[in-house]
Amino acid sequence: MRPTFPVQVLLALLSFVSSLLAAVVAGVLSHETGASPAGAVLYGGGAFVGWMSLCVTVLTALGLLGHQGGPGE
């Protein structure tokens, strides 16, 4: 049984927030090791994209995100 649309939206929002947290932590740690502010932002952006992609891929593979089944399915 697939989750309802509101549950899928909450899962996507949870993925976004966790990706944002990972990006902030990665950017701060990068800046603390001596990277310039622009470099730290790029590092954080890469961490955001990587973590968000991983979250969406795993949730889709588990069948928690994706096509909402219609009445005929």
CSV table of C-alpha atoms in Angstrom, one decimal:
chain,number,residue,atom,x,y,z
A,1,MET,CA,0.0,0.0,0.0
A,2,ARG,CA,1.4,3.4,-1.1
A,3,PRO,CA,1.3,6.3,1.3
A,4,THR,CA,-1.3,9.0,0.6
A,5,PHE,CA,-0.2,12.3,-1.1
A,6,PRO,CA,0.0,14.3,2.2
A,7,VAL,CA,2.3,11.6,3.6
A,8,GLN,CA,4.5,11.7,0.5
A,9,VAL,CA,4.7,15.5,0.8
A,10,LEU,CA,5.8,15.2,4.4
A,11,LEU,CA,8.5,12.6,3.5
A,12,ALA,CA,9.8,15.0,0.8
A,13,LEU,CA,9.8,17.9,3.3
A,14,LEU,CA,11.7,15.7,5.8
A,15,SER,CA,14.2,14.9,3.0
A,16,PHE,CA,14.6,18.6,2.3
A,17,VAL,CA,15.1,19.6,5.9
A,18,SER,CA,17.6,16.8,6.6
A,19,SER,CA,19.5,17.8,3.4
A,20,LEU,CA,19.5,21.4,4.5
A,21,LEU,CA,21.0,20.4,7.9
A,22,ALA,CA,23.7,18.3,6.2
A,23,ALA,CA,24.5,21.2,3.9
A,24,VAL,CA,24.9,23.6,6.8
A,25,VAL,CA,27.1,21.2,8.8
A,26,ALA,CA,29.2,20.5,5.7
A,27,GLY,CA,29.6,24.2,4.9
A,28,VAL,CA,30.6,25.1,8.4
A,29,LEU,CA,33.1,22.3,8.8
A,30,SER,CA,34.5,23.2,5.4
A,31,HIS,CA,34.9,26.9,6.4
A,32,GLU,CA,36.5,25.9,9.7
A,33,THR,CA,39.2,23.9,7.9
A,34,GLY,CA,40.2,27.0,6.0
A,35,ALA,CA,38.0,27.2,2.9
A,36,SER,CA,36.9,30.6,1.7
A,37,PRO,CA,33.2,31.5,2.3
A,38,ALA,CA,32.4,30.9,-1.4
A,39,GLY,CA,34.1,27.5,-1.3
A,40,ALA,CA,32.2,26.6,1.9
A,41,VAL,CA,28.9,27.5,0.2
A,42,LEU,CA,29.8,25.4,-2.8
A,43,TYR,CA,30.8,22.5,-0.5
A,44,GLY,CA,27.5,22.8,1.4
A,45,GLY,CA,25.6,22.9,-1.9
A,46,GLY,CA,27.3,19.7,-3.1
A,47,ALA,CA,26.4,18.0,0.2
A,48,PHE,CA,22.8,19.2,-0.1
A,49,VAL,CA,22.5,17.8,-3.7
A,50,GLY,CA,24.1,14.5,-2.7
A,51,TRP,CA,22.0,13.9,0.4
A,52,MET,CA,18.8,15.0,-1.3
A,53,SER,CA,19.4,12.7,-4.2
A,54,LEU,CA,20.2,9.8,-1.8
A,55,CYS,CA,17.0,10.4,0.2
A,56,VAL,CA,14.7,10.6,-2.9
A,57,THR,CA,16.3,7.6,-4.4
A,58,VAL,CA,15.9,5.5,-1.3
A,59,LEU,CA,12.3,6.6,-0.7
A,60,THR,CA,11.4,5.9,-4.3
A,61,ALA,CA,13.1,2.5,-4.2
A,62,LEU,CA,11.1,1.6,-1.1
A,63,GLY,CA,7.9,2.7,-2.9
A,64,LEU,CA,7.2,5.6,-0.5
A,65,LEU,CA,7.5,8.3,-3.2
A,66,GLY,CA,6.3,8.3,-6.7
A,67,HIS,CA,3.2,7.6,-8.7
A,68,GLN,CA,0.0,7.8,-6.8
A,69,GLY,CA,-2.2,4.8,-7.8
A,70,GLY,CA,-5.6,5.6,-9.3
A,71,PRO,CA,-8.9,3.7,-8.8
A,72,GLY,CA,-8.0,1.2,-11.5
A,73,GLU,CA,-4.7,0.2,-10.0
